[in-house]
Amino acid sequence: MQTNNPRKNFNCVAFMRQERRRISEKMEGMSYEEFQEWLDAREYSSPTLAKLAAEARTSAKKIS
């Protein structure tokens, strides 16, 4: 449902879809190893995201 809220300046759904499309295009054709390197090289602006990414890398290395 769409509302007529004049204070709404940011459309979260549209942004998420746009970013998902952009990332999917970057990942297209990457091997798993290339994808891991791309993720590892990424710098996060949020300390919380950086911490989650580090934990995910540690977990992935334990599994493989």
Short mmCIF file of C-alpha atoms in Angstrom, two decimals:
data_model
loop_
_atom_site.label_atom_id
_atom_site.label_comp_id
_atom_site.label_asym_id
_atom_site.label_seq_id
_atom_site.Cartn_x
_atom_site.Cartn_y
_atom_site.Cartn_z
CA MET A 1 0.00 0.00 0.00
CA GLN A 2 1.37 3.38 -0.99
CA THR A 3 0.81 6.42 1.19
CA ASN A 4 1.00 10.10 0.37
CA ASN A 5 3.63 10.97 2.95
CA PRO A 6 5.48 14.13 1.84
CA ARG A 7 8.29 13.45 4.35
CA LYS A 8 9.27 10.17 2.69
CA ASN A 9 12.56 10.83 0.89
CA PHE A 10 13.95 7.31 0.64
CA ASN A 11 12.40 4.21 -0.86
CA CYS A 12 13.99 1.24 0.93
CA VAL A 13 12.49 -1.40 -1.35
CA ALA A 14 13.66 0.32 -4.53
CA PHE A 15 17.13 0.82 -3.05
CA MET A 16 17.40 -2.83 -1.98
CA ARG A 17 16.34 -4.05 -5.43
CA GLN A 18 18.77 -1.70 -7.16
CA GLU A 19 21.69 -2.80 -4.97
CA ARG A 20 20.79 -6.49 -5.30
CA ARG A 21 20.79 -6.09 -9.09
CA ARG A 22 24.13 -4.24 -9.03
CA ILE A 23 25.79 -6.90 -6.85
CA SER A 24 24.32 -9.73 -8.92
CA GLU A 25 25.79 -8.18 -12.06
CA LYS A 26 29.22 -7.97 -10.39
CA MET A 27 29.04 -11.58 -9.21
CA GLU A 28 27.83 -12.97 -12.54
CA GLY A 29 30.42 -15.39 -13.90
CA MET A 30 32.57 -15.38 -10.75
CA SER A 31 33.85 -18.65 -9.42
CA TYR A 32 33.39 -19.41 -5.73
CA GLU A 33 37.04 -18.50 -5.07
CA GLU A 34 36.71 -15.20 -6.94
CA PHE A 35 33.57 -14.42 -4.95
CA GLN A 36 35.38 -15.12 -1.67
CA GLU A 37 38.26 -12.85 -2.72
CA TRP A 38 35.79 -10.11 -3.66
CA LEU A 39 34.11 -10.37 -0.26
CA ASP A 40 37.44 -10.43 1.58
CA ALA A 41 38.67 -7.32 -0.25
CA ARG A 42 35.52 -5.38 0.60
CA GLU A 43 35.77 -2.59 3.18
CA TYR A 44 32.71 -1.96 5.32
CA SER A 45 31.70 1.48 6.51
CA SER A 46 29.86 0.02 9.49
CA PRO A 47 31.84 -1.62 12.31
CA THR A 48 28.92 -4.00 12.86
CA LEU A 49 29.01 -5.17 9.24
CA ALA A 50 32.79 -5.54 9.39
CA LYS A 51 32.47 -7.70 12.50
CA LEU A 52 29.77 -9.88 10.91
CA ALA A 53 31.88 -10.31 7.75
CA ALA A 54 34.92 -11.33 9.81
CA GLU A 55 32.85 -13.87 11.74
CA ALA A 56 31.42 -15.27 8.49
CA ARG A 57 34.92 -15.64 7.03
CA THR A 58 36.07 -17.49 10.14
CA SER A 59 33.06 -19.82 10.01
CA ALA A 60 33.53 -20.49 6.29
CA LYS A 61 37.20 -21.39 6.80
CA LYS A 62 36.25 -23.86 9.55
CA ILE A 63 33.75 -25.57 7.27
CA SER A 64 36.05 -25.94 4.27
#
